[in-house]
CSV table of C-alpha atoms in Angstrom, one decimal:
chain,number,residue,atom,x,y,z
A,174,MET,CA,-32.6,-44.8,55.6
A,175,ALA,CA,-31.4,-48.3,56.5
A,176,LEU,CA,-27.7,-47.3,55.9
A,177,LEU,CA,-27.4,-45.8,59.3
A,178,HIS,CA,-28.0,-49.3,60.8
A,179,ARG,CA,-24.9,-50.4,62.0
A,180,THR,CA,-24.2,-54.0,62.4
A,181,GLY,CA,-21.5,-53.9,65.1
A,182,GLN,CA,-19.0,-51.1,66.5
A,183,ARG,CA,-16.2,-53.0,64.8
A,184,VAL,CA,-15.8,-55.6,62.0
A,185,ALA,CA,-13.0,-58.1,62.3
A,186,VAL,CA,-10.2,-56.6,61.4
A,187,ASN,CA,-9.0,-59.4,59.0
A,188,THR,CA,-11.8,-58.9,56.6
A,189,CYS,CA,-10.2,-55.4,55.8
A,190,ARG,CA,-6.3,-56.8,56.2
A,191,ALA,CA,-4.4,-54.2,53.8
A,192,SER,CA,-3.7,-55.4,50.2
A,193,PRO,CA,0.0,-54.7,48.8
A,194,MET,CA,-1.9,-51.9,46.8
A,195,TYR,CA,-3.1,-50.4,49.9
A,196,LEU,CA,0.8,-50.6,51.5
A,197,PHE,CA,1.8,-49.2,48.3
A,198,TYR,CA,-0.6,-46.5,48.2
A,199,SER,CA,0.1,-45.4,52.0
A,200,LEU,CA,4.0,-45.4,51.4
A,201,LEU,CA,3.2,-43.0,48.4
A,202,THR,CA,0.8,-41.1,50.5
A,203,LEU,CA,3.4,-40.7,53.2
A,204,ALA,CA,6.2,-39.8,50.8
A,205,PHE,CA,4.0,-37.1,49.2
A,206,PHE,CA,3.5,-35.7,52.5
A,207,VAL,CA,7.1,-35.4,53.6
A,208,THR,CA,8.0,-33.8,49.9
A,209,VAL,CA,5.3,-31.3,50.3
A,210,SER,CA,5.7,-30.1,54.0
A,211,PRO,CA,8.0,-27.4,52.8
A,212,TYR,CA,5.4,-26.1,50.6
A,213,PHE,CA,2.8,-26.1,53.3
A,214,GLY,CA,5.4,-24.4,55.6
A,215,TYR,CA,6.1,-21.3,52.9
A,216,GLN,CA,2.2,-21.2,52.7
A,217,ALA,CA,2.0,-20.9,56.5
A,218,LEU,CA,4.7,-18.5,56.9
A,219,ARG,CA,4.0,-16.2,53.6
A,220,TYR,CA,-0.2,-16.4,53.9
A,221,ARG,CA,-0.6,-18.0,57.3
A,222,LYS,CA,-2.9,-20.4,55.2
A,223,TYR,CA,-2.3,-23.8,57.2
A,224,VAL,CA,-1.5,-22.4,60.6
A,225,ASN,CA,-4.6,-23.3,62.1
A,226,SER,CA,-5.7,-26.5,60.5
A,227,PHE,CA,-2.5,-28.5,60.6
A,228,TRP,CA,-2.9,-30.5,64.1
A,229,GLN,CA,-6.5,-31.2,62.7
A,230,ARG,CA,-4.9,-32.6,59.4
A,231,LEU,CA,-3.2,-34.9,61.9
A,232,GLY,CA,-6.3,-36.0,63.6
A,233,TYR,CA,-6.3,-33.9,66.6
A,234,LEU,CA,-9.7,-32.2,66.9
A,235,PRO,CA,-10.7,-29.2,69.3
A,236,VAL,CA,-12.5,-30.1,72.5
A,237,SER,CA,-15.1,-27.5,71.2
A,238,LEU,CA,-16.9,-30.1,68.9
A,239,ASN,CA,-18.4,-32.1,71.8
A,240,LEU,CA,-16.5,-34.9,71.1
A,241,ASP,CA,-17.8,-37.2,74.0
A,242,ALA,CA,-21.4,-37.5,72.4
A,243,GLU,CA,-22.0,-41.0,71.3
A,244,SER,CA,-22.4,-41.0,67.4
A,245,SER,CA,-22.5,-38.6,64.4
A,246,ILE,CA,-22.8,-38.1,60.6
A,247,TRP,CA,-19.8,-36.8,58.9
A,248,ILE,CA,-20.1,-35.3,55.8
A,249,HIS,CA,-16.9,-34.3,53.7
A,250,ALA,CA,-17.2,-31.3,51.2
A,251,VAL,CA,-13.6,-30.0,49.7
A,252,SER,CA,-14.2,-26.5,49.1
A,253,VAL,CA,-16.8,-23.7,48.7
A,254,GLY,CA,-18.6,-25.3,45.7
A,255,GLU,CA,-19.0,-29.0,47.6
A,256,VAL,CA,-20.1,-26.9,50.9
A,257,LEU,CA,-22.7,-24.9,49.1
A,258,THR,CA,-24.0,-28.0,47.7
A,259,ALA,CA,-23.9,-30.2,51.1
A,260,ARG,CA,-25.9,-27.5,52.8
A,261,ALA,CA,-29.3,-29.1,50.7
A,262,LEU,CA,-28.7,-32.1,52.8
A,263,LEU,CA,-28.5,-30.6,56.3
A,264,PRO,CA,-32.2,-29.8,57.1
A,265,GLU,CA,-33.6,-33.2,56.2
A,266,LEU,CA,-30.5,-34.8,58.1
A,267,ARG,CA,-31.1,-32.7,61.1
A,268,GLU,CA,-35.0,-33.5,60.9
A,269,ARG,CA,-34.7,-37.4,60.6
A,270,TYR,CA,-32.1,-38.0,63.1
A,271,PRO,CA,-32.1,-35.4,65.7
A,272,SER,CA,-30.1,-37.4,67.9
A,273,LEU,CA,-27.1,-37.4,65.7
A,274,ARG,CA,-24.7,-34.8,65.9
A,275,LEU,CA,-23.9,-33.2,62.4
A,276,PHE,CA,-19.9,-32.5,61.6
A,277,MET,CA,-18.4,-31.5,58.2
A,278,SER,CA,-14.8,-31.3,57.3
A,279,THR,CA,-13.4,-29.4,54.5
A,280,THR,CA,-9.8,-29.3,52.6
A,281,THR,CA,-9.5,-25.7,52.1
A,282,MET,CA,-9.5,-22.6,54.0
A,283,THR,CA,-12.1,-20.9,52.1
A,284,GLY,CA,-14.4,-23.7,52.6
A,285,GLN,CA,-13.8,-24.0,56.2
A,286,ARG,CA,-14.7,-20.2,56.6
A,287,LEU,CA,-17.9,-20.8,54.3
A,288,ALA,CA,-19.2,-23.5,56.6
A,289,ARG,CA,-18.3,-22.0,59.9
A,290,GLN,CA,-20.2,-18.8,58.9
A,291,ASN,CA,-23.2,-19.6,56.6
A,292,LEU,CA,-24.0,-23.3,57.2
A,293,GLN,CA,-26.7,-23.6,60.1
A,294,GLY,CA,-27.3,-26.8,61.9
A,295,LEU,CA,-24.0,-28.1,62.1
A,296,ASP,CA,-22.5,-29.4,65.5
A,297,GLY,CA,-18.9,-28.5,64.4
A,298,VAL,CA,-16.5,-28.1,61.3
A,299,PHE,CA,-13.2,-29.6,61.0
A,300,TYR,CA,-10.3,-29.8,58.5
A,301,PHE,CA,-9.9,-33.1,56.4
A,302,PRO,CA,-7.3,-35.6,57.9
A,303,PHE,CA,-4.3,-36.7,55.9
A,304,ASP,CA,-5.1,-40.3,54.2
A,305,LEU,CA,-2.7,-42.2,56.3
A,306,ASN,CA,-4.1,-44.8,58.9
A,307,PHE,CA,-2.8,-43.6,62.0
A,308,ILE,CA,-4.4,-40.2,61.4
A,309,VAL,CA,-7.8,-41.4,60.1
A,310,ASN,CA,-8.3,-44.1,62.8
A,311,ARG,CA,-7.8,-41.2,65.5
A,312,THR,CA,-10.2,-39.0,63.7
A,313,LEU,CA,-12.7,-41.7,63.4
A,314,ARG,CA,-12.5,-42.5,67.1
A,315,LEU,CA,-13.1,-39.2,67.7
A,316,VAL,CA,-15.8,-38.3,65.6
A,317,LYS,CA,-17.5,-41.9,66.0
A,318,PRO,CA,-19.8,-41.5,62.7
A,319,LYS,CA,-22.6,-43.9,61.9
A,320,LEU,CA,-22.8,-42.6,58.6
A,321,PHE,CA,-19.9,-40.8,56.3
A,322,ILE,CA,-20.9,-38.6,53.1
A,323,MET,CA,-18.6,-37.7,50.6
A,324,MET,CA,-19.4,-34.9,48.2
A,325,GLU,CA,-18.9,-35.4,44.4
A,326,THR,CA,-15.4,-37.3,43.9
A,327,GLU,CA,-13.7,-37.5,47.2
A,328,ILE,CA,-12.6,-41.0,47.5
A,329,TRP,CA,-9.9,-41.7,49.8
A,330,PRO,CA,-8.8,-45.2,50.0
A,331,ASN,CA,-7.3,-45.6,53.6
A,332,LEU,CA,-10.6,-43.5,55.4
A,333,LEU,CA,-12.8,-45.6,53.3
A,334,ARG,CA,-11.0,-48.9,54.1
A,335,ALA,CA,-11.3,-47.9,57.9
A,336,CYS,CA,-14.8,-46.9,57.8
A,337,HIS,CA,-15.6,-50.2,56.4
A,338,ARG,CA,-13.9,-52.0,59.1
A,339,ASP,CA,-15.5,-50.3,62.0
A,340,GLY,CA,-19.2,-50.8,60.1
A,341,VAL,CA,-19.7,-47.1,59.3
A,342,LYS,CA,-21.9,-46.5,56.4
A,343,THR,CA,-20.4,-44.6,53.2
A,344,ILE,CA,-22.3,-42.9,50.6
A,345,LEU,CA,-20.8,-40.6,47.6
A,346,VAL,CA,-23.4,-37.8,47.0
A,347,ASN,CA,-23.7,-35.6,43.8
A,348,GLY,CA,-21.0,-38.1,42.3
A,349,ARG,CA,-19.2,-37.4,39.3
A,350,ILE,CA,-16.3,-38.7,37.3
A,351,SER,CA,-15.2,-36.2,34.9
A,352,SER,CA,-13.8,-36.7,31.3
A,353,ARG,CA,-10.3,-35.4,32.9
A,354,SER,CA,-9.8,-37.5,35.8
A,355,TYR,CA,-11.1,-40.7,34.3
A,356,PRO,CA,-8.2,-41.7,32.5
A,357,ARG,CA,-6.3,-41.4,35.8
A,358,TYR,CA,-8.5,-43.4,37.9
A,359,ARG,CA,-8.5,-45.8,34.9
A,360,ALA,CA,-4.5,-46.1,35.3
A,361,ILE,CA,-5.0,-47.2,39.1
A,362,ARG,CA,-8.3,-49.2,38.1
A,363,PRO,CA,-7.2,-52.4,40.3
A,364,LEU,CA,-6.7,-50.3,43.7
A,365,PHE,CA,-9.6,-47.9,42.8
A,366,ARG,CA,-12.1,-51.2,42.4
A,367,LYS,CA,-11.0,-52.5,46.1
A,368,VAL,CA,-11.7,-49.0,47.4
A,369,LEU,CA,-15.2,-48.7,45.6
A,370,ALA,CA,-15.9,-52.0,47.0
A,371,HIS,CA,-16.4,-50.2,50.4
A,372,VAL,CA,-18.6,-47.6,49.5
A,373,ASP,CA,-22.6,-48.5,50.2
A,374,ARG,CA,-24.1,-46.2,48.0
A,375,PHE,CA,-22.9,-43.8,44.9
A,376,CYS,CA,-25.7,-41.3,43.8
A,377,MET,CA,-24.3,-40.0,40.6
A,378,GLN,CA,-25.3,-36.8,38.9
A,379,GLY,CA,-25.4,-38.2,35.3
A,380,ASN,CA,-25.7,-41.4,33.3
A,381,GLU,CA,-22.2,-40.8,31.9
A,382,SER,CA,-20.6,-40.6,35.4
A,383,SER,CA,-22.6,-43.6,36.6
A,384,ARG,CA,-21.2,-45.4,33.5
A,385,ARG,CA,-17.8,-44.5,34.0
A,386,LEU,CA,-17.8,-45.7,37.8
A,387,ILE,CA,-19.1,-49.0,36.8
A,388,GLU,CA,-16.3,-49.3,34.3
A,389,LEU,CA,-13.8,-48.6,37.1
A,390,GLY,CA,-15.2,-51.3,39.2
A,391,ALA,CA,-18.7,-50.3,41.4
A,392,ASP,CA,-21.1,-52.7,41.9
A,393,PRO,CA,-24.0,-51.6,39.7
A,394,ALA,CA,-26.4,-52.6,42.5
A,395,ARG,CA,-25.0,-49.4,44.4
A,396,VAL,CA,-24.9,-47.0,42.0
A,397,THR,CA,-28.1,-44.7,41.2
A,398,VAL,CA,-28.5,-41.6,39.0
A,399,THR,CA,-29.7,-39.1,41.1
A,400,GLY,CA,-29.0,-35.8,39.4
A,401,THR,CA,-27.0,-33.0,40.4
A,402,LEU,CA,-27.8,-31.8,44.0
A,403,LYS,CA,-26.7,-28.3,42.9
A,404,PHE,CA,-30.3,-27.8,41.7
A,405,GLU,CA,-31.6,-28.7,45.5
A,406,SER,CA,-29.1,-26.6,47.1
A,407,LEU,CA,-30.4,-23.6,45.4
A,408,GLU,CA,-33.9,-24.1,46.7
A,409,PRO,CA,-35.3,-22.8,49.8
A,410,PRO,CA,-34.3,-22.6,52.5
A,411,ALA,CA,-30.9,-23.4,51.4
A,412,VAL,CA,-30.6,-20.0,49.2
A,413,ARG,CA,-32.7,-17.8,51.8
A,414,PRO,CA,-30.1,-16.1,53.2
A,415,VAL,CA,-28.9,-14.4,49.8
A,416,LEU,CA,-32.4,-13.8,48.5
A,417,GLN,CA,-32.7,-10.0,49.2
A,418,THR,CA,-34.2,-7.2,47.3
A,419,ARG,CA,-32.2,-5.6,44.8
A,420,ASP,CA,-32.2,-2.3,46.4
A,421,ARG,CA,-31.0,-3.8,49.7
A,422,VAL,CA,-27.9,-5.4,48.1
A,423,LEU,CA,-27.2,-2.0,46.1
A,424,ARG,CA,-27.4,-0.1,49.6
A,425,TYR,CA,-25.4,-3.0,51.5
A,426,PHE,CA,-22.5,-2.7,48.7
A,427,ARG,CA,-23.0,1.2,48.4
A,428,ILE,CA,-23.6,0.8,44.5
A,429,SER,CA,-25.7,3.4,42.5
A,430,ASP,CA,-28.4,1.3,40.6
A,431,ARG,CA,-27.6,3.2,37.6
A,432,ARG,CA,-24.0,1.3,37.3
A,433,HIS,CA,-23.3,-1.5,34.9
A,434,VAL,CA,-22.1,-4.3,37.0
A,435,VAL,CA,-19.7,-7.0,35.3
A,436,ILE,CA,-18.7,-9.8,37.7
A,437,ALA,CA,-16.1,-12.4,37.0
A,438,ALA,CA,-16.7,-15.2,39.4
A,439,SER,CA,-14.0,-17.5,40.7
A,440,THR,CA,-11.2,-16.8,38.1
A,441,LEU,CA,-8.0,-18.3,37.6
A,442,ARG,CA,-4.9,-17.4,36.6
A,443,GLY,CA,-5.2,-16.5,32.9
A,444,GLU,CA,-8.8,-15.5,33.1
A,445,GLU,CA,-8.5,-12.0,34.3
A,446,GLU,CA,-6.4,-10.1,31.5
A,447,PRO,CA,-9.4,-11.3,28.9
A,448,VAL,CA,-11.8,-10.0,31.3
A,449,LEU,CA,-10.0,-6.5,31.8
A,450,ARG,CA,-9.6,-6.2,28.1
A,451,ALA,CA,-13.3,-6.5,27.8
A,452,PHE,CA,-13.9,-4.3,30.6
A,453,ALA,CA,-11.7,-1.5,28.9
A,454,LYS,CA,-14.0,-1.5,25.9
A,455,ILE,CA,-17.2,-1.5,28.1
A,456,LYS,CA,-15.7,1.7,29.8
A,457,LEU,CA,-15.7,3.4,26.6
A,458,ALA,CA,-19.4,2.8,25.9
A,459,THR,CA,-20.6,3.2,29.3
A,460,SER,CA,-18.7,5.1,31.4
A,461,ASP,CA,-20.3,3.9,34.8
A,462,ALA,CA,-19.6,0.6,34.5
A,463,PHE,CA,-18.2,-1.4,37.3
A,464,LEU,CA,-16.1,-4.8,37.4
A,465,VAL,CA,-16.0,-7.0,40.5
A,466,ILE,CA,-13.4,-9.7,40.3
A,467,ALA,CA,-13.6,-12.6,42.6
A,468,PRO,CA,-10.5,-14.7,42.4
A,469,ARG,CA,-11.2,-18.6,43.2
A,470,HIS,CA,-8.0,-18.7,45.5
A,471,PRO,CA,-7.5,-15.9,48.5
A,472,GLU,CA,-3.5,-16.0,47.7
A,473,ARG,CA,-4.0,-14.6,44.6
A,474,PHE,CA,-5.7,-11.3,45.9
A,475,ASP,CA,-2.5,-9.0,46.0
A,476,GLU,CA,-1.7,-10.6,42.5
A,477,VAL,CA,-5.1,-9.5,41.1
A,478,VAL,CA,-5.1,-6.2,42.5
A,479,ARG,CA,-1.4,-5.6,41.2
A,480,MET,CA,-2.8,-6.5,37.6
A,481,VAL,CA,-5.8,-4.5,37.8
A,482,ASP,CA,-3.7,-1.5,38.5
A,483,SER,CA,-1.1,-2.2,35.8
A,484,ALA,CA,-4.3,-2.2,33.3
A,485,GLY,CA,-4.7,1.5,34.2
A,486,PHE,CA,-8.0,1.3,36.2
A,487,SER,CA,-8.6,2.2,39.8
A,488,VAL,CA,-9.2,-0.6,42.0
A,489,ALA,CA,-9.7,-1.5,45.8
A,490,ARG,CA,-10.2,-4.6,47.8
A,491,ARG,CA,-13.6,-5.1,49.2
A,492,THR,CA,-12.4,-5.0,52.6
A,493,ASP,CA,-10.7,-1.6,51.9
A,494,LEU,CA,-13.7,0.0,50.8
A,495,PRO,CA,-15.1,2.8,52.8
A,496,ILE,CA,-18.2,1.8,55.1
A,497,ASP,CA,-20.4,5.2,54.2
A,498,ALA,CA,-19.6,6.0,50.9
A,499,GLU,CA,-19.9,4.4,47.3
A,500,PRO,CA,-16.8,3.0,45.7
A,501,ARG,CA,-15.0,5.5,43.9
A,502,VAL,CA,-13.0,3.0,41.7
A,503,ASP,CA,-13.6,1.4,38.5
A,504,VAL,CA,-12.9,-2.2,39.8
A,505,VAL,CA,-13.3,-4.2,43.2
A,506,VAL,CA,-11.4,-7.4,43.9
A,507,LEU,CA,-13.8,-9.3,46.3
A,508,ASP,CA,-11.4,-10.5,48.9
A,509,THR,CA,-14.4,-11.8,51.2
A,510,ILE,CA,-16.1,-15.0,51.6
A,511,GLY,CA,-19.6,-15.6,51.3
A,512,GLU,CA,-20.7,-12.4,49.5
A,513,LEU,CA,-20.4,-13.3,45.8
A,514,ALA,CA,-23.9,-15.0,45.8
A,515,ARG,CA,-25.6,-11.9,47.0
A,516,LEU,CA,-23.8,-9.6,44.3
A,517,TYR,CA,-25.2,-11.9,41.7
A,518,GLN,CA,-28.6,-9.8,42.1
A,519,ILE,CA,-27.3,-6.5,40.8
A,520,ALA,CA,-25.1,-8.0,38.2
A,521,THR,CA,-25.6,-7.1,34.4
A,522,VAL,CA,-23.7,-10.0,33.1
A,523,VAL,CA,-21.6,-12.8,34.9
A,524,PHE,CA,-18.4,-14.5,33.6
A,525,VAL,CA,-18.0,-17.8,35.5
A,526,GLY,CA,-14.4,-18.6,35.7
A,527,GLY,CA,-12.1,-21.9,35.9
A,528,SER,CA,-13.6,-22.3,32.5
A,529,LEU,CA,-11.0,-20.7,29.8
A,530,VAL,CA,-8.3,-22.8,31.5
A,531,ASP,CA,-7.9,-26.3,31.9
A,532,VAL,CA,-9.9,-26.7,35.2
A,533,GLY,CA,-13.3,-28.1,34.3
A,534,GLY,CA,-15.1,-24.8,35.1
A,535,HIS,CA,-17.2,-23.9,38.3
A,536,ASN,CA,-20.7,-23.5,39.3
A,537,ILE,CA,-23.1,-21.5,37.0
A,538,LEU,CA,-26.5,-22.2,39.2
A,539,GLU,CA,-26.3,-19.2,41.6
A,540,PRO,CA,-26.1,-16.5,39.3
A,541,ALA,CA,-29.0,-18.3,36.8
A,542,ILE,CA,-31.3,-18.1,40.0
A,543,PHE,CA,-31.2,-14.2,39.6
A,544,GLY,CA,-31.9,-14.8,35.8
A,545,LYS,CA,-28.5,-12.9,35.0
A,546,PRO,CA,-26.8,-13.5,31.8
A,547,ILE,CA,-23.9,-15.8,32.0
A,548,VAL,CA,-21.1,-16.9,30.0
A,549,PHE,CA,-18.3,-19.3,30.5
A,550,GLY,CA,-15.5,-21.0,28.6
A,551,PRO,CA,-14.9,-24.1,26.8
A,552,ARG,CA,-13.7,-26.1,29.6
A,553,MET,CA,-16.7,-27.0,31.7
A,554,GLN,CA,-16.1,-31.0,32.0
A,555,ASN,CA,-16.7,-30.8,35.8
A,556,PHE,CA,-20.6,-29.4,34.9
A,557,LYS,CA,-20.9,-31.0,31.7
A,558,GLU,CA,-24.5,-31.7,32.4
A,559,VAL,CA,-25.5,-28.6,33.9
A,560,ALA,CA,-23.7,-26.6,31.1
A,561,GLU,CA,-25.3,-28.4,28.2
A,562,THR,CA,-28.7,-28.1,30.1
A,563,PHE,CA,-28.4,-24.3,30.0
A,564,LEU,CA,-27.0,-24.1,26.6
A,565,ALA,CA,-29.6,-26.2,25.2
A,566,ALA,CA,-32.4,-23.8,26.7
A,567,ASN,CA,-30.6,-20.7,25.2
A,568,ALA,CA,-29.8,-20.0,28.9
A,569,ALA,CA,-25.9,-19.2,28.6
A,570,CYS,CA,-23.4,-18.2,26.5
A,571,GLN,CA,-20.2,-20.3,25.9
A,572,VAL,CA,-16.9,-18.8,24.3
A,573,HIS,CA,-14.0,-20.6,23.2
A,574,SER,CA,-11.4,-18.0,23.8
A,575,GLY,CA,-10.2,-14.8,25.5
A,576,GLY,CA,-11.1,-12.5,22.3
A,577,GLU,CA,-14.8,-14.3,22.2
A,578,LEU,CA,-15.2,-13.4,25.7
A,579,GLU,CA,-14.2,-9.8,25.2
A,580,GLU,CA,-16.7,-9.7,22.3
A,581,THR,CA,-19.3,-11.5,24.4
A,582,LEU,CA,-18.9,-9.5,27.5
A,583,GLN,CA,-19.2,-6.1,25.2
A,584,ALA,CA,-22.6,-7.6,23.7
A,585,LEU,CA,-24.3,-8.2,26.8
């Protein structure tokens, strides 16, 4: 891990003098920030979504992070999926570098909650700063990282430029360049090439992502295909907190072991409707069938509850269920963070969302470790290598429409 050797506290600033492209990017970022401020204000008032995170996103971190210590390792994971993947790194980082503090930043509220509640070995968790020079400079002064680790596709020009200036080593871990994002990166290749020059190592999931990254301007000597870290994140001790007996999970959620449990995981708008149509047919054949819907975004919880109710099913949010009795409803909307992985153990079949709509899919590995039948849609470009591996081994089913999803869920 020679990457952690710092040649100096600060590199001469003129080696990283801002090019016109960086200035243009910074102006665009500032304009975007001003433009979306009304949206953030609405989200704060309506959902209380950004109230606690705003100052941290401006680089003002809480004193509880023990910022007086000398140096640290900073891991950035956007949301839940990246946080779950990053947990595989924590034990070895803690063992190899016991004197360094270990921080994690997230972009989303759900990722923040999961990191705070479920990850062991972190010295602190905070929200990722806006990528404006004065903000990232303030954050770097406070966190004082020797190493900055980005999960998957988190490439931020001003932060990486500042890390390079300050002698902070940077690694992209579990990197991927999807077919969807590749054309966008190509459109800004002159800037992207400069940004990639500030990254010390690229650890990519597969050959295709590696090739695309090199075509975008990365130094081939810095690019390595390491495979997906998501497999590693499912090995003990990372997965141990959710490895409980089926009976214990059934008791925890107060569900009878006779029930046929269908789980729709990480669903997005447009995916719940075909799941509900399929569930209606399943209920005709299996009266004790039970559906758990886990929407990807918390702000949709109420919307999904109304949708289920309109479809004619009895429904409750997870947090509204009685603590001492079995749920007397057909459908539960999972409105908690960190419980989905445990529920996979009692599933009869799992549909993984984000794959019927053009988002790119979500992680299929967690239900797979429990040997559950997995169904996903045609749009799995964000997990292309994993999906192809499972399909080649007949370990998952891919559907291409809502109607096909209905038929497949019924059959399984």
